[in-house]
C-alpha positions as a printed NumPy array, in Angstrom:
array([[ 23.418,  33.853,  31.631],
       [ 25.814,  34.047,  34.608],
       [ 28.237,  36.77 ,  35.667],
       [ 31.759,  36.116,  36.977],
       [ 34.002,  38.835,  38.402],
       [ 37.591,  38.099,  37.318],
       [ 40.89 ,  39.668,  38.31 ],
       [ 43.579,  37.201,  37.143],
       [ 44.068,  34.543,  34.47 ],
       [ 40.416,  34.513,  33.413],
       [ 40.927,  37.974,  31.903],
       [ 43.068,  36.266,  29.243],
       [ 41.3  ,  35.926,  25.892],
       [ 43.863,  33.258,  25.013],
       [ 42.675,  31.218,  27.998],
       [ 39.012,  31.817,  27.164],
       [ 39.529,  30.573,  23.606],
       [ 41.379,  27.477,  24.778],
       [ 38.823,  26.609,  27.457],
       [ 35.62 ,  27.515,  25.655],
       [ 36.398,  27.84 ,  21.964],
       [ 35.422,  31.52 ,  21.996],
       [ 35.992,  34.734,  23.935],
       [ 33.479,  36.136,  26.366],
       [ 31.622,  39.411,  26.484],
       [ 32.888,  41.502,  29.397],
       [ 32.9  ,  44.947,  30.987],
       [ 34.922,  46.738,  33.68 ],
       [ 33.905,  46.45 ,  37.329],
       [ 35.342,  46.819,  40.808],
       [ 35.06 ,  44.84 ,  44.035],
       [ 35.155,  46.989,  47.155],
       [ 36.548,  45.755,  50.475],
       [ 39.042,  43.357,  48.871],
       [ 42.581,  43.476,  47.482],
       [ 44.583,  41.085,  45.301],
       [ 47.254,  38.91 ,  46.907],
       [ 50.001,  38.8  ,  44.261],
       [ 52.461,  36.958,  46.494],
       [ 51.668,  33.487,  45.129],
       [ 51.955,  31.976,  41.653],
       [ 48.282,  32.596,  40.947],
       [ 46.484,  35.626,  42.336],
       [ 43.681,  35.542,  44.882],
       [ 41.48 ,  38.219,  46.409],
       [ 41.374,  38.605,  50.182],
       [ 39.232,  40.875,  52.391],
       [ 40.943,  44.205,  52.984],
       [ 39.204,  47.225,  54.477],
       [ 39.664,  50.154,  52.135],
       [ 40.745,  47.933,  49.241],
       [ 39.051,  48.005,  45.844],
       [ 39.914,  45.375,  43.221],
       [ 39.684,  46.501,  39.61 ],
       [ 38.629,  43.68 ,  37.316],
       [ 36.047,  42.607,  34.77 ],
       [ 32.661,  40.922,  34.725],
       [ 32.435,  38.018,  32.262],
       [ 29.08 ,  36.907,  30.864],
       [ 28.982,  33.113,  30.649],
       [ 26.443,  30.374,  29.987],
       [ 26.109,  27.267,  32.14 ],
       [ 28.36 ,  25.063,  29.996],
       [ 31.083,  27.718,  29.964],
       [ 30.823,  27.954,  33.745],
       [ 31.633,  24.249,  34.182],
       [ 34.667,  24.413,  31.898],
       [ 35.927,  27.443,  33.79 ],
       [ 35.451,  25.479,  37.032],
       [ 37.877,  22.876,  35.682],
       [ 40.551,  25.513,  35.18 ],
       [ 39.961,  27.004,  38.632],
       [ 40.748,  23.678,  40.372],
       [ 37.55 ,  23.396,  42.381],
       [ 37.563,  23.052,  45.368],
       [ 41.011,  24.595,  45.897],
       [ 39.15 ,  27.677,  44.739],
       [ 35.499,  28.013,  45.677],
       [ 32.851,  29.962,  43.856],
       [ 31.114,  32.566,  45.987],
       [ 28.795,  35.491,  45.315],
       [ 29.972,  39.066,  45.802],
       [ 28.553,  42.531,  45.15 ],
       [ 30.479,  44.404,  42.45 ],
       [ 30.093,  47.887,  40.998],
       [ 30.126,  48.651,  37.27 ],
       [ 28.642,  51.174,  34.836],
       [ 25.349,  49.346,  35.428],
       [ 25.414,  50.027,  39.156],
       [ 25.812,  47.436,  41.92 ],
       [ 25.161,  43.83 ,  40.895],
       [ 25.766,  40.272,  42.119],
       [ 28.459,  38.177,  40.459],
       [ 30.278,  34.944,  41.147],
       [ 33.952,  35.032,  42.077],
       [ 36.615,  32.354,  42.514],
       [ 38.349,  32.64 ,  45.886],
       [ 41.07 ,  30.372,  47.23 ],
       [ 39.663,  28.215,  50.015],
       [ 42.942,  27.48 ,  51.783],
       [ 45.197,  29.727,  53.816],
       [ 47.326,  32.158,  51.833],
       [ 51.026,  31.3  ,  51.752],
       [ 52.25 ,  34.814,  50.973],
       [ 50.543,  38.156,  51.194],
       [ 51.375,  41.073,  48.908],
       [ 48.275,  43.205,  48.423],
       [ 47.458,  45.316,  45.38 ],
       [ 44.193,  46.699,  44.028],
       [ 45.136,  46.765,  40.353],
       [ 47.63 ,  44.599,  38.443],
       [ 48.813,  44.677,  34.839],
       [ 49.849,  41.026,  34.705],
       [ 47.42 ,  38.141,  35.288],
       [ 49.607,  35.873,  37.476],
       [ 53.233,  35.146,  38.366],
       [ 53.464,  32.212,  35.955],
       [ 55.877,  33.32 ,  33.227],
       [ 54.828,  30.365,  31.065],
       [ 51.073,  30.902,  31.357],
       [ 50.247,  30.159,  27.709],
       [ 52.225,  26.898,  27.824],
       [ 50.384,  25.951,  31.035],
       [ 47.051,  26.727,  29.353],
       [ 48.011,  24.63 ,  26.306],
       [ 49.002,  21.671,  28.47 ],
       [ 45.779,  21.892,  30.473],
       [ 43.611,  22.097,  27.356],
       [ 45.384,  19.15 ,  25.723],
       [ 45.003,  16.682,  28.595],
       [ 41.48 ,  17.416,  29.898],
       [ 38.679,  15.04 ,  28.928],
       [ 36.056,  16.399,  26.53 ],
       [ 34.257,  13.109,  25.832],
       [ 32.041,  12.966,  28.925],
       [ 29.885,  15.765,  30.315],
       [ 31.566,  17.636,  33.165],
       [ 31.402,  15.254,  36.135],
       [ 32.084,  15.192,  39.869],
       [ 33.832,  11.9  ,  40.646],
       [ 34.099,  10.05 ,  43.961],
       [ 36.046,   6.932,  44.951],
       [ 34.945,   5.412,  48.262],
       [ 37.371,   2.989,  49.898],
       [ 36.542,   0.916,  53.005],
       [ 39.323,   1.532,  55.53 ],
       [ 40.495,   0.826,  59.072],
       [ 43.174,   2.136,  61.463],
       [ 41.955,   5.614,  62.367],
       [ 44.193,   5.907,  65.443],
       [ 46.177,   9.155,  65.656],
       [ 44.7  ,  10.43 ,  62.388],
       [ 44.623,  14.221,  62.142],
       [ 41.053,  15.091,  61.122],
       [ 39.99 ,  18.62 ,  60.216],
       [ 36.932,  20.526,  59.103],
       [ 36.624,  22.681,  56.   ],
       [ 33.813,  24.381,  54.107],
       [ 32.573,  21.049,  52.745],
       [ 32.438,  19.236,  56.075],
       [ 30.502,  22.208,  57.413],
       [ 28.035,  21.816,  54.533],
       [ 27.713,  18.121,  55.361],
       [ 26.616,  18.916,  58.904],
       [ 23.634,  20.812,  57.479],
       [ 22.36 ,  17.677,  55.739],
       [ 23.776,  14.527,  57.331],
       [ 23.444,  13.777,  61.051],
       [ 24.201,  10.05 ,  61.267],
       [ 27.721,  10.234,  59.775],
       [ 30.861,  12.184,  60.62 ],
       [ 32.801,  13.756,  57.734],
       [ 36.409,  14.941,  58.206],
       [ 38.893,  16.517,  55.805],
       [ 42.423,  15.081,  55.873],
       [ 44.213,  16.674,  52.917],
       [ 44.93 ,  17.046,  49.211],
       [ 47.017,  14.752,  47.04 ],
       [ 47.929,  14.384,  43.37 ],
       [ 46.846,  11.037,  41.931],
       [ 48.498,   9.798,  38.757],
       [ 48.162,   6.885,  36.364],
       [ 49.516,   5.843,  32.992],
       [ 47.238,   6.063,  29.971],
       [ 49.028,   4.933,  26.822],
       [ 52.185,   6.995,  26.582],
       [ 50.774,   9.715,  28.837],
       [ 50.999,  10.208,  32.587],
       [ 47.688,  11.641,  33.803],
       [ 47.735,  13.606,  37.076],
       [ 44.659,  14.877,  38.933],
       [ 44.343,  16.792,  42.184],
       [ 41.992,  15.174,  44.717],
       [ 40.53 ,  15.995,  48.118],
       [ 40.563,  13.287,  50.802],
       [ 37.747,  12.928,  53.326],
       [ 36.967,  10.383,  56.039],
       [ 33.337,   9.299,  56.488],
       [ 32.529,   7.497,  59.754],
       [ 29.224,   5.724,  60.279],
       [ 29.019,   3.665,  63.487],
       [ 31.674,   0.943,  63.113],
       [ 32.317,   1.624,  59.409],
       [ 34.852,   4.054,  57.994],
       [ 35.283,   5.165,  54.389],
       [ 38.024,   7.103,  52.65 ],
       [ 36.309,   9.285,  50.034],
       [ 38.55 ,  10.54 ,  47.228],
       [ 36.764,  13.48 ,  45.598],
       [ 37.383,  14.972,  42.155],
       [ 34.924,  17.855,  41.695],
       [ 34.558,  19.007,  38.066],
       [ 37.139,  16.439,  37.085],
       [ 39.346,  17.011,  34.052],
       [ 40.139,  13.319,  33.516],
       [ 38.167,  10.665,  31.627],
       [ 35.866,   8.93 ,  34.161],
       [ 36.173,   5.478,  32.552],
       [ 39.966,   5.509,  32.484],
       [ 40.136,   6.833,  36.034],
       [ 37.742,   4.151,  37.306],
       [ 39.632,   1.417,  35.459],
       [ 42.923,   2.398,  37.086],
       [ 41.295,   2.674,  40.517],
       [ 39.556,  -0.715,  40.241],
       [ 42.721,  -2.468,  39.054],
       [ 44.787,  -0.727,  41.77 ],
       [ 46.996,   1.199,  39.341],
       [ 46.608,   4.644,  40.885],
       [ 49.773,   6.193,  42.31 ],
       [ 50.772,   9.128,  44.479],
       [ 54.342,  10.407,  44.246],
       [ 55.305,   7.292,  42.29 ],
       [ 53.981,   4.891,  44.925],
       [ 50.939,   2.628,  44.897],
       [ 47.888,   4.513,  46.192],
       [ 47.111,   2.128,  49.079],
       [ 50.763,   2.   ,  50.197],
       [ 51.043,   5.782,  50.145],
       [ 47.812,   6.285,  52.107],
       [ 48.976,   3.833,  54.759],
       [ 52.454,   5.365,  55.094],
       [ 51.267,   8.997,  55.273],
       [ 47.881,   8.761,  56.977],
       [ 48.074,   5.369,  58.722],
       [ 44.897,   4.292,  56.903],
       [ 44.589,   0.72 ,  55.692],
       [ 42.626,   0.438,  52.432],
       [ 40.705,  -2.84 ,  52.642],
       [ 39.227,  -3.377,  49.183],
       [ 38.608,  -1.946,  45.715],
       [ 36.621,   1.304,  45.858],
       [ 33.057,   2.049,  44.942],
       [ 32.73 ,   4.691,  42.238],
       [ 30.189,   7.523,  41.929],
       [ 29.753,   9.744,  38.877],
       [ 27.619,  12.858,  39.348],
       [ 27.134,  14.233,  35.855],
       [ 26.281,  17.672,  34.465],
       [ 24.556,  16.141,  31.455],
       [ 23.15 ,  12.958,  29.945],
       [ 25.691,  10.14 ,  29.659],
       [ 24.666,   8.096,  26.642],
       [ 24.404,   4.319,  26.709],
       [ 27.774,   3.657,  25.063],
       [ 29.637,   5.761,  27.659],
       [ 27.712,   4.176,  30.539],
       [ 28.603,   0.803,  29.051],
       [ 32.287,   1.764,  29.106],
       [ 32.108,   2.668,  32.803],
       [ 30.28 ,  -0.482,  33.891],
       [ 32.48 ,  -2.667,  31.649],
       [ 35.456,  -1.96 ,  33.891],
       [ 34.146,  -4.299,  36.583],
       [ 32.762,  -6.886,  34.145],
       [ 36.086,  -8.687,  33.864],
       [ 36.215,  -9.111,  37.639],
       [ 32.635, -10.234,  38.077],
       [ 31.652, -12.639,  35.306],
       [ 28.081, -12.96 ,  36.541],
       [ 27.448,  -9.236,  36.399],
       [ 24.537,  -8.295,  34.104],
       [ 26.   ,  -5.17 ,  32.541],
       [ 23.01 ,  -4.382,  30.322],
       [ 20.724,  -4.069,  33.338],
       [ 23.003,  -1.588,  35.078],
       [ 23.502,   0.449,  31.921],
       [ 19.887,   0.637,  30.818],
       [ 17.794,   0.557,  33.995],
       [ 17.181,   3.863,  35.73 ],
       [ 16.49 ,   2.936,  39.379],
       [ 15.668,   6.442,  40.599],
       [ 12.281,   7.138,  42.142],
       [ 12.964,  10.863,  41.902],
       [ 11.81 ,  12.553,  38.696],
       [ 14.643,  15.105,  38.971],
       [ 17.475,  12.598,  38.567],
       [ 18.437,   9.431,  36.729],
       [ 20.379,   6.778,  38.651],
       [ 22.178,   3.741,  37.212],
       [ 23.691,   1.318,  39.702],
       [ 25.774,  -1.839,  40.032],
       [ 27.682,  -3.325,  42.958],
       [ 30.586,  -0.92 ,  42.515],
       [ 29.369,   1.906,  40.266],
       [ 26.698,   4.551,  40.652],
       [ 25.916,   7.136,  37.976],
       [ 23.674,  10.053,  38.919],
       [ 22.41 ,  12.405,  36.21 ],
       [ 20.389,  15.252,  37.768],
       [ 18.301,  17.458,  35.529],
       [ 19.507,  20.513,  37.434],
       [ 23.262,  20.288,  37.996],
       [ 24.02 ,  23.304,  40.199],
       [ 26.768,  25.69 ,  39.117],
       [ 28.281,  25.749,  42.633],
       [ 29.981,  22.582,  43.838],
       [ 29.003,  23.199,  47.457],
       [ 25.349,  23.129,  46.381],
       [ 25.814,  19.971,  44.307],
       [ 27.526,  18.268,  47.203],
       [ 24.299,  18.369,  49.2  ],
       [ 22.652,  16.167,  46.576],
       [ 25.187,  13.355,  46.899],
       [ 26.099,  13.56 ,  50.595],
       [ 23.49 ,  11.041,  51.665],
       [ 24.903,   8.405,  49.318],
       [ 28.625,   9.135,  49.489],
       [ 29.253,   6.412,  52.057],
       [ 26.823,   3.84 ,  50.637]])
């Protein structure tokens, strides 16, 4: 059982029911040395000497934790550990904290409302209706070979710092967030992604990362492979070139890092996407042959798809990232 200290939308039993199918056991607690920034649409806690946030501790299992991660738009919000005080004394709990710079600051220690979204229940309904529930919770990565890195603004963030702890022969840089969209039947699916550049000697890769993705991995991969992804109504490759001066050279390679077993039929769906473009591809081998030499993970691989199913899928994305860093640019 895990503990999460909450101070905003996650206090909503309506949200808990929609995300998890049940409400969560909770109790009152406070977080000292922080206050709540209520200046933005969704609240965030920030360090503030003398502040003391009044909130609740939720008791969640591992599966619940992953579904909550989807709502919290990891990695826009990161999950950290803090020390909170409750009727049980001081205890460690996870908390979701916005990774990026605050746009507006209006500090309070206690709030009656849960956010500044007046249509919160409608937003929750829309989120619950469009997220994928067919696959286990997955981290998804698209890796595009690219060129033209001249004058590109490259930055570091918490994830590039984590990379430096593990990878020494590649340079990782953060370049920004975008909203990818694609058509699926009558629906327009939109997902928020993080964009990173991976440089390894003469090779450069644009890695499009979807941690704890809400979309269906097969449909997302199909649209990426057939070049039907868009940003702001424009073709993905055209948009990336116009905004970042990066030339996408080929179809991407796709990595799925899964929180649970992906059965054969779902793996077949994923690998089938590239079958139509490579008639000689032996799909059954990729679907059914675990190539991992590590007893802690299963790996299924083809030319363009890699599925990793670890037996211990960490609850913090920054910890999971360490497990896939070495293969992100392969």
